[in-house]
Structure formats: structure tokens, C-alpha cells
Short mmCIF file of C-alpha atoms in Angstrom, two decimals:
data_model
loop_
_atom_site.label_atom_id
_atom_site.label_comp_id
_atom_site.label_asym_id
_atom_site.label_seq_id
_atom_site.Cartn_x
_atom_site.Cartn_y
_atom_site.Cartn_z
CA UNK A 1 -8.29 11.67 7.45
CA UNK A 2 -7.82 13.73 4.61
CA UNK A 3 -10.53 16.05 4.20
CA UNK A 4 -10.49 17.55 7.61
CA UNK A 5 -8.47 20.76 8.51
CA UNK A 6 -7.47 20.94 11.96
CA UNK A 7 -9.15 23.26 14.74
CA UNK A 8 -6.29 26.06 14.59
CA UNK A 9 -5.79 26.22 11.14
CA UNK A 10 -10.24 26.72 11.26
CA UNK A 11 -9.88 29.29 14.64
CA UNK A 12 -7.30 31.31 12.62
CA UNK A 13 -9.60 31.61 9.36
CA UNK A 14 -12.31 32.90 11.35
CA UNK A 15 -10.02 35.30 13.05
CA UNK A 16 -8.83 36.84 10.40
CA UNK A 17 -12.22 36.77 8.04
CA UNK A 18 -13.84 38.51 11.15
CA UNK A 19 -11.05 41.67 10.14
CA UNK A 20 -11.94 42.03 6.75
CA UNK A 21 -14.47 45.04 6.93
CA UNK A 22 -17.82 45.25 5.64
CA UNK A 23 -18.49 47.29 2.61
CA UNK A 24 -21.14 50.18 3.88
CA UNK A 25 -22.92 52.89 1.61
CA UNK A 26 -22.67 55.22 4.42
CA UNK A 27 -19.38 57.33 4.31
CA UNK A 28 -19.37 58.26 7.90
CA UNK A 29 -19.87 54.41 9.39
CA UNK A 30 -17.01 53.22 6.27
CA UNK A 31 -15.14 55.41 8.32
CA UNK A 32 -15.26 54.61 11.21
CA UNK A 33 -15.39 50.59 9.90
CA UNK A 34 -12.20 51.57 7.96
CA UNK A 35 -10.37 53.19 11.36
CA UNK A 36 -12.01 49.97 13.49
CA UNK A 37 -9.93 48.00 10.86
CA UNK A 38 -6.68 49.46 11.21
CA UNK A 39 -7.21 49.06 14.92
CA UNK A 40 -7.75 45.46 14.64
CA UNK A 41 -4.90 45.35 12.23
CA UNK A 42 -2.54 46.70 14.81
CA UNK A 43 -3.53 44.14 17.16
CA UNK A 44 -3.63 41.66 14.90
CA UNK A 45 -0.38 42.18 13.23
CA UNK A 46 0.19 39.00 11.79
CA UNK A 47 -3.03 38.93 9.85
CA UNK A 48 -1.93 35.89 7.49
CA UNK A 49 -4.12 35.03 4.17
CA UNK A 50 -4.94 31.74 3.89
CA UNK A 51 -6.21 29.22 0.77
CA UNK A 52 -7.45 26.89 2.78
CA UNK A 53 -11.25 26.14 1.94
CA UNK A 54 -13.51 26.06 4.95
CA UNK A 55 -14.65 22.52 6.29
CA UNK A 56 -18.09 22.25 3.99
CA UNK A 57 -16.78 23.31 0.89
CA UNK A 58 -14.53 20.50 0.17
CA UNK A 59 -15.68 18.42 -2.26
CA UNK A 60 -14.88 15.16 -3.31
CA UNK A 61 -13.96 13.98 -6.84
CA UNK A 62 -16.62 14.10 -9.12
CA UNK A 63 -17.80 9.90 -10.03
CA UNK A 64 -16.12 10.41 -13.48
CA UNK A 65 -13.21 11.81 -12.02
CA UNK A 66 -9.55 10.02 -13.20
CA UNK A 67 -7.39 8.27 -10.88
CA UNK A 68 -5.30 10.25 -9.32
CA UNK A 69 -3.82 10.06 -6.21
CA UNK A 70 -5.62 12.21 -3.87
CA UNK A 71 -2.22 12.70 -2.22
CA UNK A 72 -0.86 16.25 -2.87
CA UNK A 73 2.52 15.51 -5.27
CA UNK A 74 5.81 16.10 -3.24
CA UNK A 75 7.41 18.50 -6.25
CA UNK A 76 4.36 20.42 -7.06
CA UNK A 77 4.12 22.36 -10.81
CA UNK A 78 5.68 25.81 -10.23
CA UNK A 79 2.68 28.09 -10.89
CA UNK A 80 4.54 30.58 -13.49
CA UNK A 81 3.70 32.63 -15.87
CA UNK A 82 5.06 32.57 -19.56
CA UNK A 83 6.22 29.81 -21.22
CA UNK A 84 9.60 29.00 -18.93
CA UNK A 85 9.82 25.38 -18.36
CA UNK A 86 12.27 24.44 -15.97
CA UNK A 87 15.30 23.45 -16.97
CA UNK A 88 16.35 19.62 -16.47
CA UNK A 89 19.33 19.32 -13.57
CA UNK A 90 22.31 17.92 -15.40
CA UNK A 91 24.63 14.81 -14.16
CA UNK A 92 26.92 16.90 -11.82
CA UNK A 93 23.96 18.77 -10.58
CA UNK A 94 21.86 15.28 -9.53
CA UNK A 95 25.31 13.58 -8.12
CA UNK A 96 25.22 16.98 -5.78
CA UNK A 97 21.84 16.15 -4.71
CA UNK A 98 22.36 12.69 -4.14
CA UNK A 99 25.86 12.97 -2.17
CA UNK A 100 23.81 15.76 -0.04
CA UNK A 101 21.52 13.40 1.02
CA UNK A 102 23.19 10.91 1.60
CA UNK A 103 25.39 13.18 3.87
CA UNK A 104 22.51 14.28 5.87
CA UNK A 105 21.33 14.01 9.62
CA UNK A 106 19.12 11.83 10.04
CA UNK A 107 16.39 12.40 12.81
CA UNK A 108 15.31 16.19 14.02
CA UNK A 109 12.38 18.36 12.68
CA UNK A 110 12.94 18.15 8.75
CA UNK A 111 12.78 14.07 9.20
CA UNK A 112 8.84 13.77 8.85
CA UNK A 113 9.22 15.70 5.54
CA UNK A 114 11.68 13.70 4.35
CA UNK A 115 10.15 11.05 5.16
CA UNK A 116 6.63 11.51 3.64
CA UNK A 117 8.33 12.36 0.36
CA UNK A 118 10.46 9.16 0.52
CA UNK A 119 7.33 6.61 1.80
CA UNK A 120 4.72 7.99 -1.04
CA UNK A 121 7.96 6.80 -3.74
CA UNK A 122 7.88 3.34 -1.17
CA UNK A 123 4.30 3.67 -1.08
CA UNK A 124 3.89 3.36 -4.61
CA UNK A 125 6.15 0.15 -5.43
CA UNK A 126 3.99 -1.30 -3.10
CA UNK A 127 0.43 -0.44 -4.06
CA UNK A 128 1.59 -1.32 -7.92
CA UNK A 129 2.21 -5.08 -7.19
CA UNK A 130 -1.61 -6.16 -7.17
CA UNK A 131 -2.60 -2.64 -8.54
CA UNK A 132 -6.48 -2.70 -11.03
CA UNK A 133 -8.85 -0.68 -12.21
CA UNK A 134 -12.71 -0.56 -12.55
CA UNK A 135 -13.76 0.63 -15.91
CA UNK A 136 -17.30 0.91 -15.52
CA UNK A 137 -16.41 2.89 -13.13
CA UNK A 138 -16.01 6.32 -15.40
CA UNK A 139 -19.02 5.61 -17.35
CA UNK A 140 -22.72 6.47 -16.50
CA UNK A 141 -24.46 4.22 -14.85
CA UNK A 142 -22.43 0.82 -15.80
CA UNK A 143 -23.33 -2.07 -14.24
CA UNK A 144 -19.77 -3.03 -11.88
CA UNK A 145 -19.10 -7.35 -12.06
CA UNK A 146 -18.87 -8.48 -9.06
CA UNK A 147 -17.45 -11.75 -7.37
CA UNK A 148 -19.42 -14.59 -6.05
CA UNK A 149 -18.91 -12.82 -2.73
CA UNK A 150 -20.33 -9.51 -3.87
CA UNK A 151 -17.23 -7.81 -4.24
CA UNK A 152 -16.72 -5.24 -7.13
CA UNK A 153 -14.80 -7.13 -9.90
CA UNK A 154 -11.77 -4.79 -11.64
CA UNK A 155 -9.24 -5.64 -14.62
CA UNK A 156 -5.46 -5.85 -13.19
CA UNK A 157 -2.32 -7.69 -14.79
CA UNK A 158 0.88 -8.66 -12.52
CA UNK A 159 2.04 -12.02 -11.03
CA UNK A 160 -0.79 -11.99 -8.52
CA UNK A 161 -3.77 -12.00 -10.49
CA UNK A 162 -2.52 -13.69 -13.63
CA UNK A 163 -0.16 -16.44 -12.25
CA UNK A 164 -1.82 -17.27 -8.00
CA UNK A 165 -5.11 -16.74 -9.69
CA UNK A 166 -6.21 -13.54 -7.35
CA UNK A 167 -9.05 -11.64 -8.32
CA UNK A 168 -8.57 -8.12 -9.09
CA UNK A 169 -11.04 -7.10 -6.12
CA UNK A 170 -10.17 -4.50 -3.64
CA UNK A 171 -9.49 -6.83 -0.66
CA UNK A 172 -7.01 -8.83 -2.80
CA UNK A 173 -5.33 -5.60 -3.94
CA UNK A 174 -5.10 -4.27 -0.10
CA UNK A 175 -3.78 -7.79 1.21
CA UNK A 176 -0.67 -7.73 -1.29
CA UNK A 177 -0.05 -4.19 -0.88
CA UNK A 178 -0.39 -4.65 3.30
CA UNK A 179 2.32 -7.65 2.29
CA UNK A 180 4.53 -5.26 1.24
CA UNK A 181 3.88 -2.25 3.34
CA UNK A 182 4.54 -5.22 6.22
CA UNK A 183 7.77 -5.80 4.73
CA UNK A 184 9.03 -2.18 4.38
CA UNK A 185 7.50 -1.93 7.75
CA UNK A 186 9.41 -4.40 9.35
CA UNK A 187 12.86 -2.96 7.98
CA UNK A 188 11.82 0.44 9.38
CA UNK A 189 11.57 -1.02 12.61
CA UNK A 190 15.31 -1.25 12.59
CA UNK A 191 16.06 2.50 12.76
CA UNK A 192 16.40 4.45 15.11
CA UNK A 193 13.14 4.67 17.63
CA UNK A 194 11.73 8.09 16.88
CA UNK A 195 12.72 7.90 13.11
CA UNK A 196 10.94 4.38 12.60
CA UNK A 197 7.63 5.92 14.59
CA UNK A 198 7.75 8.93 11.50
CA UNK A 199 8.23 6.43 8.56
CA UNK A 200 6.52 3.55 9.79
CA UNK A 201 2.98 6.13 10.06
CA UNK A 202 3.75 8.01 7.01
CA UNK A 203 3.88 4.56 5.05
CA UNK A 204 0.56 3.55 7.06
CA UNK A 205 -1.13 7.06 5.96
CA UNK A 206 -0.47 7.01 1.93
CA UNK A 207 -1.83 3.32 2.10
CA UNK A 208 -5.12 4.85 3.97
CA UNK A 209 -5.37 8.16 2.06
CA UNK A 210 -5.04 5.91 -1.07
CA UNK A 211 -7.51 3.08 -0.37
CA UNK A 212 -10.21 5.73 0.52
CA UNK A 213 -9.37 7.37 -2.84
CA UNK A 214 -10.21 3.92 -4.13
CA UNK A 215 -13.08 3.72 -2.40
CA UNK A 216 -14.20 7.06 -3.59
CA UNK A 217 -13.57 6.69 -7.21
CA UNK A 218 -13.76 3.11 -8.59
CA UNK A 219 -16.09 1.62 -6.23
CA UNK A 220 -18.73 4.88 -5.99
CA UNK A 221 -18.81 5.14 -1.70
CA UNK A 222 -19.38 9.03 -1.75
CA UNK A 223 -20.41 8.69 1.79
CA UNK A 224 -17.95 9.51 4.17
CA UNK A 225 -19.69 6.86 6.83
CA UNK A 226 -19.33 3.95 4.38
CA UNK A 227 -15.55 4.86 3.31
CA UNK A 228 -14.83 5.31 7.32
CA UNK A 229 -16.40 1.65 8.22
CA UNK A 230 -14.42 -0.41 5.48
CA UNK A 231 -11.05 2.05 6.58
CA UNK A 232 -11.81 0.83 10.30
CA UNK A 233 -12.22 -2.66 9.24
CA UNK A 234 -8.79 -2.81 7.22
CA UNK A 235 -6.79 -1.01 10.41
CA UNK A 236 -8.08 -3.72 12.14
CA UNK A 237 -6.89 -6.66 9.16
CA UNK A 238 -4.11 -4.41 9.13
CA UNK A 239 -3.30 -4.80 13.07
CA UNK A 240 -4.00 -8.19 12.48
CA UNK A 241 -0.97 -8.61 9.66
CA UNK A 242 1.56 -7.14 11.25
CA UNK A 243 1.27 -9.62 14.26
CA UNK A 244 0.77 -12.55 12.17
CA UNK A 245 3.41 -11.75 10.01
CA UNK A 246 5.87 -10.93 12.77
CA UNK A 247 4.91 -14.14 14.90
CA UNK A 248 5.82 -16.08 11.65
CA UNK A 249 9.30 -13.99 11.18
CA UNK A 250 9.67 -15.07 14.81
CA UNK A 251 9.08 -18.35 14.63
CA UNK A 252 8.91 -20.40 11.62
CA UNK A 253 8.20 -20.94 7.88
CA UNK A 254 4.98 -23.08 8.63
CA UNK A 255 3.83 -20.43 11.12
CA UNK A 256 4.54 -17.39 8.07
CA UNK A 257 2.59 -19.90 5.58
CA UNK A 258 0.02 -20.34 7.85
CA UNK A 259 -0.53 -16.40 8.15
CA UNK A 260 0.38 -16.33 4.56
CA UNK A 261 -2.94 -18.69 3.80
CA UNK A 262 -5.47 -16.99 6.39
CA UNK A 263 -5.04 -13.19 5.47
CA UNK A 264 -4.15 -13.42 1.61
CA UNK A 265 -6.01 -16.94 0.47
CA UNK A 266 -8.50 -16.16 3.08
CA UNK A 267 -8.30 -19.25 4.19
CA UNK A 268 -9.52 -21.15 1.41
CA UNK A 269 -9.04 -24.79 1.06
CA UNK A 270 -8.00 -25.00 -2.76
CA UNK A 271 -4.92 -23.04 -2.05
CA UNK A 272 -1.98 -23.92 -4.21
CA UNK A 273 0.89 -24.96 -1.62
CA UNK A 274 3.63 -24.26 -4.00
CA UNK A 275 2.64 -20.71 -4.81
CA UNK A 276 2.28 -20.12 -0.97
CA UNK A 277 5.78 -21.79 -0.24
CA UNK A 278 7.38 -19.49 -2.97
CA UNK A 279 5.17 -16.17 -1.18
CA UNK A 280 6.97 -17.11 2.01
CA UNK A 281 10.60 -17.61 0.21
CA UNK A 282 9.72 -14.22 -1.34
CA UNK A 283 9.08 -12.43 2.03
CA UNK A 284 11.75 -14.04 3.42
CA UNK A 285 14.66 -13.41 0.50
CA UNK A 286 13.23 -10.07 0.63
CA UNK A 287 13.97 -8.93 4.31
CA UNK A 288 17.12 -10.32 3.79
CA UNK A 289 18.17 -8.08 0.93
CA UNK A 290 16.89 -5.42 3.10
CA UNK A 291 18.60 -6.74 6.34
CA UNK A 292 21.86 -6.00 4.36
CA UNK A 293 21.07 -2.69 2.67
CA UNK A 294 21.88 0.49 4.28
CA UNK A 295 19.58 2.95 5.68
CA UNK A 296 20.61 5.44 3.61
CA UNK A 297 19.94 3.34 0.21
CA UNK A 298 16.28 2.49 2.37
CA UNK A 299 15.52 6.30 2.90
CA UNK A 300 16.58 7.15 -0.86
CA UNK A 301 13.01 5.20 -2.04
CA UNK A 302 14.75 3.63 -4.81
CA UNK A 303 13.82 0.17 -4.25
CA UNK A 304 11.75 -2.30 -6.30
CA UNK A 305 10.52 -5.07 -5.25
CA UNK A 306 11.33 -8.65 -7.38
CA UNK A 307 8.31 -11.29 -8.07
CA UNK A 308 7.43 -14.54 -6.04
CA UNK A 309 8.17 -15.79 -9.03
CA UNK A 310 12.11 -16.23 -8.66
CA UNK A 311 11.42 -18.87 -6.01
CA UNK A 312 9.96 -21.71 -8.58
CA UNK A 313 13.12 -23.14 -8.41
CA UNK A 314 14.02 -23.14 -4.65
CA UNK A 315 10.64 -24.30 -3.68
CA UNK A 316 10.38 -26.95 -6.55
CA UNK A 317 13.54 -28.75 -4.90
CA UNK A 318 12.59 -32.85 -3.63
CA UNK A 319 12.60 -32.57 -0.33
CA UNK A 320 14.68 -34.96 1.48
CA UNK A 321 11.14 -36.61 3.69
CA UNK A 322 10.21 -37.59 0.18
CA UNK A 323 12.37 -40.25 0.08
CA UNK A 324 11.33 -41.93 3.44
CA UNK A 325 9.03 -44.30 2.37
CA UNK A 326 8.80 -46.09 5.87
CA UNK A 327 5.16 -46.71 6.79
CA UNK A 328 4.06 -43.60 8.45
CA UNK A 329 2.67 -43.96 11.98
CA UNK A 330 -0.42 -41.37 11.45
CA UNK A 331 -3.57 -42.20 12.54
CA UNK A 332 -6.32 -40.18 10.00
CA UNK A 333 -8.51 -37.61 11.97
CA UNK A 334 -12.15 -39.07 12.00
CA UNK A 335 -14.75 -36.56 11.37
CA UNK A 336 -14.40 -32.69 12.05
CA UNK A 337 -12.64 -31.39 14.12
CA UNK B 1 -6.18 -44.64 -3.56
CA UNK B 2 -6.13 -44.27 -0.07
CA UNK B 3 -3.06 -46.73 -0.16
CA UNK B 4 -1.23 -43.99 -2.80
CA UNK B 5 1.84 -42.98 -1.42
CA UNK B 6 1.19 -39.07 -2.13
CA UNK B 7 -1.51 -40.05 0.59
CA UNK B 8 0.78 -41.38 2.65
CA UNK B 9 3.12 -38.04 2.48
CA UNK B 10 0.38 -35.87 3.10
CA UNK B 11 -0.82 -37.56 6.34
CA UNK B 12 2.62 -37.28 7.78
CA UNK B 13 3.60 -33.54 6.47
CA UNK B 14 0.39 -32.27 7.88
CA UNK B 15 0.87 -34.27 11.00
CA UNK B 16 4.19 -32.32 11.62
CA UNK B 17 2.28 -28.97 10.70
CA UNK B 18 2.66 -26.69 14.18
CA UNK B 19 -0.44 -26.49 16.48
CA UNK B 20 -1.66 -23.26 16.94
CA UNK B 21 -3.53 -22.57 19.70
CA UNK B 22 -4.45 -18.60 19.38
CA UNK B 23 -6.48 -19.51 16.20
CA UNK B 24 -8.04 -23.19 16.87
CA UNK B 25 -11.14 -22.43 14.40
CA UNK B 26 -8.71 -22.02 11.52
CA UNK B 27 -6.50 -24.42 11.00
CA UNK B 28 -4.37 -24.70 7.88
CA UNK B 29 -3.76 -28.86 8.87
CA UNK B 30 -7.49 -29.63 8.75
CA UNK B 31 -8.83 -27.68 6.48
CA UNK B 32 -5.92 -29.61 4.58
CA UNK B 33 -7.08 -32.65 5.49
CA UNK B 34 -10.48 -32.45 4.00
CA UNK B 35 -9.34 -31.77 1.27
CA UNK B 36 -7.16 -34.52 0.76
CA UNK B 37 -9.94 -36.49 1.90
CA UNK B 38 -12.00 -35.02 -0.76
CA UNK B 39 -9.95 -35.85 -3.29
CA UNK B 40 -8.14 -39.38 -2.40
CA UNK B 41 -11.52 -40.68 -0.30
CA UNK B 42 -14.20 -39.23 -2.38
CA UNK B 43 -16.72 -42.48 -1.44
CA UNK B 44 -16.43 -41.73 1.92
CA UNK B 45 -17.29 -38.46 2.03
CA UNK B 46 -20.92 -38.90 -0.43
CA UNK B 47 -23.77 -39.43 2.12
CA UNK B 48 -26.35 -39.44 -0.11
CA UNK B 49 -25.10 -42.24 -2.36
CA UNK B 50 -24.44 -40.24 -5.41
CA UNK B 51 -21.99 -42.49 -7.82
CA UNK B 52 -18.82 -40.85 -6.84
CA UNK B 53 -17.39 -39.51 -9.88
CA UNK B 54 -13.75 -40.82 -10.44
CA UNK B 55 -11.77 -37.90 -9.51
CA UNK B 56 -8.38 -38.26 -11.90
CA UNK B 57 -5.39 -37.48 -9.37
CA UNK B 58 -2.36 -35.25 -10.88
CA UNK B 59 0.29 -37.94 -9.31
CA UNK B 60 3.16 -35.22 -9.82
CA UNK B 61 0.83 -31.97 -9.34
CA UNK B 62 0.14 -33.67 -5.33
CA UNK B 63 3.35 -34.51 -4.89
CA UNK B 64 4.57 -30.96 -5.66
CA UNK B 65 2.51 -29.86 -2.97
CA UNK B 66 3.58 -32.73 -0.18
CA UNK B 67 7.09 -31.46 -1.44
CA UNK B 68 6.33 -27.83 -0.44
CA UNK B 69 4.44 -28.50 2.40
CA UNK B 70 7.47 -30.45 3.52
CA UNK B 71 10.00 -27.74 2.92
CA UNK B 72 7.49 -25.22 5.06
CA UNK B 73 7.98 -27.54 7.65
CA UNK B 74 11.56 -27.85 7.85
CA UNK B 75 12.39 -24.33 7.18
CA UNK B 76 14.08 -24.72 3.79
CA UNK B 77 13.72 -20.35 3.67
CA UNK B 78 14.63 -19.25 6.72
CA UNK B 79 17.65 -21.46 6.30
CA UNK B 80 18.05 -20.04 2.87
CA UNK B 81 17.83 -16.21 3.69
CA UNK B 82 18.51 -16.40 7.72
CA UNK B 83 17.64 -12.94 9.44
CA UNK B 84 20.43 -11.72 11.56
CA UNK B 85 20.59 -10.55 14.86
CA UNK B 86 20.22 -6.45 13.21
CA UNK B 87 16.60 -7.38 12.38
CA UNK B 88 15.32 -9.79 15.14
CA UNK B 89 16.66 -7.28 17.31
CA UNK B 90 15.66 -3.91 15.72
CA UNK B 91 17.04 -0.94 17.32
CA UNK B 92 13.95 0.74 17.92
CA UNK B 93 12.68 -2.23 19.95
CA UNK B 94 15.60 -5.12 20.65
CA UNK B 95 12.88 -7.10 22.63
CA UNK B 96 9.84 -7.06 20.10
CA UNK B 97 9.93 -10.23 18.36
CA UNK B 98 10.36 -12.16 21.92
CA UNK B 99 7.66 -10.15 23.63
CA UNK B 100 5.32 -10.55 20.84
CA UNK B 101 5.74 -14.41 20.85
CA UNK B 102 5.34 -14.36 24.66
CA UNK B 103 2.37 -12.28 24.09
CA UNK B 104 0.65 -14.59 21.93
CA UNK B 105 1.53 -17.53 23.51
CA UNK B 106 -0.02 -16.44 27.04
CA UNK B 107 -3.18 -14.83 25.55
CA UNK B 108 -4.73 -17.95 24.98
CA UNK B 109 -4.76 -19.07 28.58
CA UNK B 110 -5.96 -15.37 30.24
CA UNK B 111 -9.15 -15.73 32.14
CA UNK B 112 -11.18 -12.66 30.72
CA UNK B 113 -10.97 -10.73 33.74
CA UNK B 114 -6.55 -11.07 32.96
CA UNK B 115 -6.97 -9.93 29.62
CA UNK B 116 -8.93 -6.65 30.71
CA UNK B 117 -6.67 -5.88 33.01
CA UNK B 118 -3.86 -6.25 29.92
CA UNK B 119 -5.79 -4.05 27.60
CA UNK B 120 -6.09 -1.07 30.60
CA UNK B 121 -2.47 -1.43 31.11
CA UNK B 122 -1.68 -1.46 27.81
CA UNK B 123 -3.50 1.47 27.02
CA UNK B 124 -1.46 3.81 29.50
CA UNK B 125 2.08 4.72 28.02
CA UNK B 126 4.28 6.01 30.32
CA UNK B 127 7.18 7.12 28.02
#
């Protein structure tokens, strides 16, 4: 997760804070601390200086604490004195970027960063479909809404909530964004083996860093134990959706519906059948305007995903059934089955 | 109104619904069908003999949803936007839609000491 650093980077801190010597009011044993120095130092020649803040120190945003993604930004603020502000690149400048990358190799050791820069852009489309926000969540001890299921209640906007009749909640908001991580996903799977394993788990990873962010700051789980148990839960929804999702891409559009109905509508029985025919046209049109896009114009993050919305019209169509009126043969199912 | 013909359409659109047999406690067709029955058989369903209130059926609202629960079943999107052989066979994995389906459909039918053995030899990758 997030807030760990790893055992080499904590092995090599130690290391080198074990060299630094300690200040004595005795000249003689400075000395000899100063000469026991330089001999570490010439054993240790690579004595490197590093920022990182030990394991216990790290601290988590503060309740009131905005926002932000807790995900480090991929073109950091120079940190520079005076008042230079960069300049903006002009047109020929940005077409050089552009035609470089698209001229590059793809695969090798630069790919992951490439990648992780690319998927947070891909990351971000997705997490803004169903995206909302918990006011009470900045203010002192606010009383949170919550569902009839106990779930905090947020404000959000977006097809979703206002038109399918969604609640802002957090499990609605990481269903629809799972939707469309699923569908990036999917199209990553069609690259090349080792470069779909890199963007496929950097995708995964800004979804998880983000949703314990979430968890963090809108919905007040400062304990690591809580955040961990909901994370575990959605890999396992998550592990869940991907083979739902790909049995109904395999088979057929009842079989996507049907997946459709028990991991976003949670299986609820006053689901509207239109809006989940025109979620399934939407997946659907979707991987096929991917299907036919190059990789390049994939890895370049500058996609945007359209609205379920555009499929009123296909999915209002009369079916032809409709007009066979002979007397159905169907016997009705007595009693529960 | 059990003789309406959006009745009618529902019985036989949900009757052509595929049976799935991985998830038989969940099942979009019957959970369907109550609440059709709800709604077009309210009477029946009132054990206590409360006066069933007359529930006002949207005619055209129903049979928008017998119409998309119709085009679900006969694939109107998949025929609409087909997926070519460059997705169903990605590169990283050409067999991983078919050994996925075969997956799921054989799970069902594992005795439990099967489907340990599956997990441990699942667990081991060898590339």
C-alpha cells in the first residue's frame, strides 16, 4: 500500500544514519569519532542522503484535509527559487513531443514509468464518471446522511446518479469506476504480454491508492485495519467483475446484463431494464471503439469516455418478438424458487 | 390483468433468459418474475387479506422493458458493435475468453476435493 517504504530503502537509512557522528564535548573522543567517521566514509563510499521519512512518522491527512489525490503528481512543481515560471512549450515544441512518443519502443525498463503516468490520466476519466463528495466531511463533527443500508450518503452529479437513480455512496462510485477500469482493462489485455501485466496493475493501483484516500478523508477510517478490510473486500468484488464481465463479453448480452444487474444494481428487483440494456450497449460500443483504436492513441491517455446515454435510441427500437402475438406456451413458476 | 398482453411478453422473454448455473441463488429471471407478479397479480400475492390496492400499470413504461429485455436476449449489441477476432483473442492471452468460459462452466460440477486440487495447481506458476 502506500504508506509503507520497502525493507532496503529502511536497511539503507539506518546504514547511513548509523555514520553520522555523535556530537561529543570531549575534544580528544570528537577526534577520534571524527577519524572513525572518515573511516566509515571510505568504506561506505556511496553514503547517499535520503528524504524519505522513517516508517512511524508518516502521517495521514489531517480529517479537514482537501481532496487531493494522495498519488504523487507525475510533473511535479519545480522547487525554484525567484519568481521564474516556466515557460509554456509552444505548438512546434508539443508536436515534437507528441511525434516522439508516438515513435517510441514500446516494452523494456522505462515502460512501467510510462505507463503509471499514462494510467493515473486513464485512471482519472474513469474515477470522474460516478465521482461525489461528502461535505460534512471537512466540518467538525457533522453528522454524515447515510442510506437505508448504513452507507455514508455524498452529493455527486453525472448520468449515474441523476438519470439510473444511483446513490452517491462509495460502493456505487467504486462499481462504475471498476466498470470502466474493466473496460480499459480488457483493451490492455490486447498488448503485448509483459506490457499488459505493467498497465493492467498500474490501472488496478491508482484505483486502490485512490479509494483508500477516500476512505481516509470523506468517510473518517483513520485506522489502517478498517481501510485494509473494505480494500480486501473490493479486490475481491473486483476479482469478481472482471470474470463476470468477461464471461458476458464471451458469451452473450443477457449473460453481460445479468452481471450488469448483480454487481452495479446489486441485484435489486426494481431495476430499470432499459437503463441496464443501454449500460450493456455502452460497454459494448465502447470496446469496439477501442478494438479499432491504436495502441499508440491507447497509451497517449487521451481518451474520454461517452455516456450510456447515446444508446436511448438503439435500445428504445420495437423488437421484432413484440409483434408475435401467438399464445405463448409458458407455464408461470408457482411459488419460489 | 393477468390476461394483459405485456404479461404475456414478459413470461416468454424471461422464459428465454439463459440459465445460469454458477450463481443459482441469484437469478435475474426470478427475481423478475416476482416482480411482475407483484405488480400484474397483486391479489395473489396478499396473504393476509389486505384490500389490494389497485396498482395503475404504465402500459407503454412495461412494454419498454419486455422490449429491452427482448433485445438482451437476442443480442441486438453484440450484433451492433461485434468484437473481432484482435480482442477475443488478445495477444497477451489468445485462449482467455475460451478458458474462462470452460472454467466456469466446469466449476459448478467439481466435487470439493476437485476444486482444491484446482486452487493448489493454480497457485504454482511455472512461467
Amino acid at each position: 500500500m502506500a504508506s509503507k517504504t520497502c525493507g532496503s530503502c529502511l536497511r539503507a537509512i539506518q546504514r547511513q544514519s548509523r555514520t553520522i557522528p555523535q556530537v561529543r564535548s570531549s575534544n580528544v573522543e570528537h577526534r577520534s569519532e571524527l577519524t572513525l567517521f572518515q573511516i566509515r566514509k571510505a568504506t561506505f563510499p556511496t553514503v547517499r542522503t535520503f528524504a524519505t521519512t522513517p516508517r512511524k512518522s508518516i502521517e495521514l491527512p489531517e480529517p479537514n484535509a482537501t481532496v487531493a489525490s494522495s498519488i504523487p503528481p507525475v510533473t511535479p512543481k519545480r522547487a525554484e527559487g525567484g519568481t521564474k515560471t516556466p515557460e509554456p512549450l509552444s505548438a512546434a515544441e508539443k508536436s515534437a513531443h507528441a511525434a516522439a512518443f508516438q515513435n517510441r519502443k514500446v516494452g523494456g525498463i522505462t515502460e512501467t514509468y510510462t505507463a503509471y503516468g499514462a494510467t493515473e490520466l486513464l485512471y482519472k476519466e474513469c474515477s470522474r464518471q460516478a465521482d461525489y463528495s461528502i461535505p460534512q466531511a471537512k466540518q467538525d463533527n457533522a453528522e454524515v446522511p447515510k442510506t437505508e443500508d448504513g452507507e455514508d450518503l455524498g452529493v455527486g452529479g453525472g448520468w449515474w446518479h441523476d438519470e439510473l437513480g444511483l446513490k452517491p455512496t462509495f460502493s456505487t462510485w467504486s462499481q462504475v469506476t471498476m466498470l470502466h477500469i474493466y473496460i480499459l482493462s480488457s483493451r490492455f489485455r490486447c498488448f503485448e504480454p509483459d506490457v499488459c501485466r505493467i498497465w493492467q496493475q498500474h490501472l488496478l493501483d491508482h484505483f486502490f491508492y485512490d479509494m483508500e484516500n477516500k476512505m481516509a478523508v470523506s468517510h473518517g477510517m483513520h485506522a489502517r485495519g478498517t481501510r485494509n478490510k473494505y480494500l480486501k473486500d473490493v479486490f475481491v468484488q473486483w476479482r469478481g467483475v472482471l470474470a463476470a464481465y468477461d464471461e458476458g463479453l464471451a458469451k452473450n448480452d443477457a449473460v453481460l446484463a445479468g452481471a450488469l444487474w448483480r454487481n452495479v444494481f446489486k441485484a435489486s428487483e426494481d431495476v430499470d431494464i432499459v437503463k441496464l440494456a443501454m449500460i450493456v450497449s455502452f460497454m459494448r460500443r465502447t470496446l469496439n471503439k477501442l478494438d479499432a483504436m491504436d495502441d499508440m492513441m491507447i497509451m497517449q491517455a487521451k481518451l474520454e469516455f461517452s455516456s450510456p446515454d447515446m444508446e436511448k435510441e438503439l435500445v428504445a427500437k420495437k423488437s421484432k418478438a413484440l409483434e408475435d402475438t401467438r399464445p405463448t406456451q409458458v407455464k408461470v413458476k408457482q411459488g419460489k424458487k | 390483468m393477468s390476461q394483459s398482453v405485456v404479461y404475456k411478453h414478459y413470461l416468454r422473454a424471461l422464459s428465454k433468459w439463459p440459465k445460469d448455473a454458477l450463481r443459482p441463488e441469484c437469478r435475474f429471471e426470478d427475481v423478475m418474475q416476482k416482480r411482475i407478479e407483484r405488480k400484474f397479480n397483486p391479489s395473489k400475492n396478499v396473504p393476509d387479506g389486505k384490500p389490494a390496492g389497485a396498482v395503475t400499470i404504465n402500459e407503454k413504461a412495461e412494454m419498454d422493458q419486455v422490449n429491452a429485455i427482448y433485445s438482451l436476449i437476442n443480442n441486438r449489441y453484440t450484433k451492433q458493435y461485434p468484437l473481432g477476432s484482435s480482442f477475443m483473442k488478445p495477444t497477451s492471452n489468445p485462449t482467455h475468453y475460451k478458458d474462462l468460459v470452460r472454467e466456469l462452466e466446469e466449476a459448478p460440477n467439481r466435487s470439493w476435493f476437485s476444486s482444491m486440487l484446482n486452487k493448489w495447481k493454480g497457485s504454482l506458476r511455472l512461467s
